[in-house]
Amino acid sequence: MTANPPRVDPPLVDRLRADLTATGFTVAGVTALLGPLAAAALDREQALPAQRVTDTVGGPLAALVRLFTLGDPVDATEVAAALPTLGVDGAAALGLLAPEGDALVALCDVRPYATEGSDWWVTSDLGELATGRPLRPDHVLGVGGASATLASWTPRPEVASALDLGTGCGVQALHLGAHAGRVVVTDLSERALAFARFNAALNGTTWDVRAGSMLDPVDGERFDLVVSNPPFVITPRSGAVPLFEYRDGGASGDDLVRDLVRRVGRHLEPGGLAQLLGNWEVPRGATWQDRVGEWLDGLGLDAWVVQRETQDPAEYAETWARDGGHHPGTADFNGMYAAWLDDFAARDVEAIGFGVVTLQRPSTGREPFRDLVDAPGPVEQPMGPSVLAGMRARTWLAEHDDDAVLDLAWRCAPDVTEERHAVPGEPDPRVILLRQGGGLRRQLLLSTVTAAFASVCDGDLPAGAAVAAIAGLLGLDDGQVRAEVVAFVRDAAADGLLLRP
């Protein structure tokens, strides 16, 4: 039977926070205790190396790791030593642990989480690592791969109001609290909201917590920033696959993500941003840009969508059948695998994409911009600063004509380098590349014209003057050079390879 979420008792929560801090139950503290080998294994959901270390080292910090992270029974005297201010009775009163024979066992997962110079703690349901069993349908996930991805990609301007849609246990809300004056969190799951309330209290913050489906709890409200790691997994509705609240939104195919993209603009202030994760189906004979482009038609929103990964239906089925704790070769796994294949075949789905959707409500009456790109490789971590810079650059480019582009003295970003590739013995290079070290780590193939232009992008020479000089030097038509340079600047500046003065 699944334990209830922990209870919010402010004095006891304060004592728990004090004990976790004093014991060094932080990301840095736990990593130092476990060492690189065991810490890396734990990130892969392999417990044995961490169990060996904590059994050998002992002490209060090791006791907390064994109790709350590994799910092992721990002697009551060790727990009392690790939580001296809260005490065993206080921890039991909060619903964090229960007796099991002569020992104590955790009723929920408590683990440290750190980013952007902040140390937090996140409570959630115990995972398969601790329980050894498949997850329950109402499982509340802690910090997972998708939530970490969204946190990394979210732009973080200082804003008056922010919405965490489908908050789960509140991971995104913790980040938002650092740069938003007011944070609203919503979720359909009452279990998830109970964990979110406890995590807010444990981390000394407050959120406006609301129950309801998707955008219903904020009907008629607008925000400066909306973030969402929605239940985007495409799950067969046949009954052959368990429906997990944290990943399945109850819609057929990719309709849930489509509907979110279509509706979220109504809840954005002028200039407001939405940052979403999603899956989308790619029907046979179409592209993912066709699919997502249809979602964006007529919205009046700026859109920058980056596809990070694609899977065929079999790969997708394997990934999500394993996600709930089921193992290949079992009857349950094979039944779910077949159900996914049948579901995708019924809609003639050839591939499934995963990516990041950034939307913006324009603050003027201009035409919105749209940029749908593939970026499957490594990117800057975190990506949020580059996303914010990219949206601001795209906004400027959308609001200014080609003459304004040529009036500026552009400069190459500090992380941009040029590569030249030549065949041995030839005097001139065959390939010239402009390579970005950060952001999406783009590389642009340069022509003779754009290579000459990039070479003078030092912030001193206006682009228009450079066009005239290059045209004269190469004996080319001025209009031809102008068109090529403008197209290059718009492309390079959008992703931060070129910067405005």
PDB file of C-alpha atoms in Angstrom, residues 434 444-446 450 453-454 457 483-493 498:
ATOM      1  CA  LEU A 434      31.880  29.185 -38.166  1.00  0.00           C
ATOM      2  CA  LEU A 444      27.552  27.478 -40.177  1.00  0.00           C
ATOM      3  CA  LEU A 445      29.065  26.716 -43.572  1.00  0.00           C
ATOM      4  CA  LEU A 446      30.576  29.934 -44.942  1.00  0.00           C
ATOM      5  CA  THR A 450      30.099  35.321 -45.664  1.00  0.00           C
ATOM      6  CA  PHE A 453      32.018  39.352 -43.783  1.00  0.00           C
ATOM      7  CA  ALA A 454      32.625  37.271 -40.628  1.00  0.00           C
ATOM      8  CA  CYS A 457      32.676  41.391 -37.526  1.00  0.00           C
ATOM      9  CA  ALA A 483      21.117  39.656 -49.834  1.00  0.00           C
ATOM     10  CA  GLU A 484      23.654  36.990 -48.878  1.00  0.00           C
ATOM     11  CA  VAL A 485      25.016  38.984 -45.940  1.00  0.00           C
ATOM     12  CA  VAL A 486      21.572  39.891 -44.585  1.00  0.00           C
ATOM     13  CA  ALA A 487      20.465  36.235 -44.692  1.00  0.00           C
ATOM     14  CA  PHE A 488      23.672  35.195 -42.937  1.00  0.00           C
ATOM     15  CA  VAL A 489      23.354  37.850 -40.231  1.00  0.00           C
ATOM     16  CA  ARG A 490      19.730  36.946 -39.518  1.00  0.00           C
ATOM     17  CA  ASP A 491      20.624  33.270 -39.199  1.00  0.00           C
ATOM     18  CA  ALA A 492      23.783  33.750 -37.116  1.00  0.00           C
ATOM     19  CA  ALA A 493      22.360  36.477 -34.870  1.00  0.00           C
ATOM     20  CA  LEU A 498      26.729  37.359 -34.011  1.00  0.00           C
TER      21      LEU A 498
END
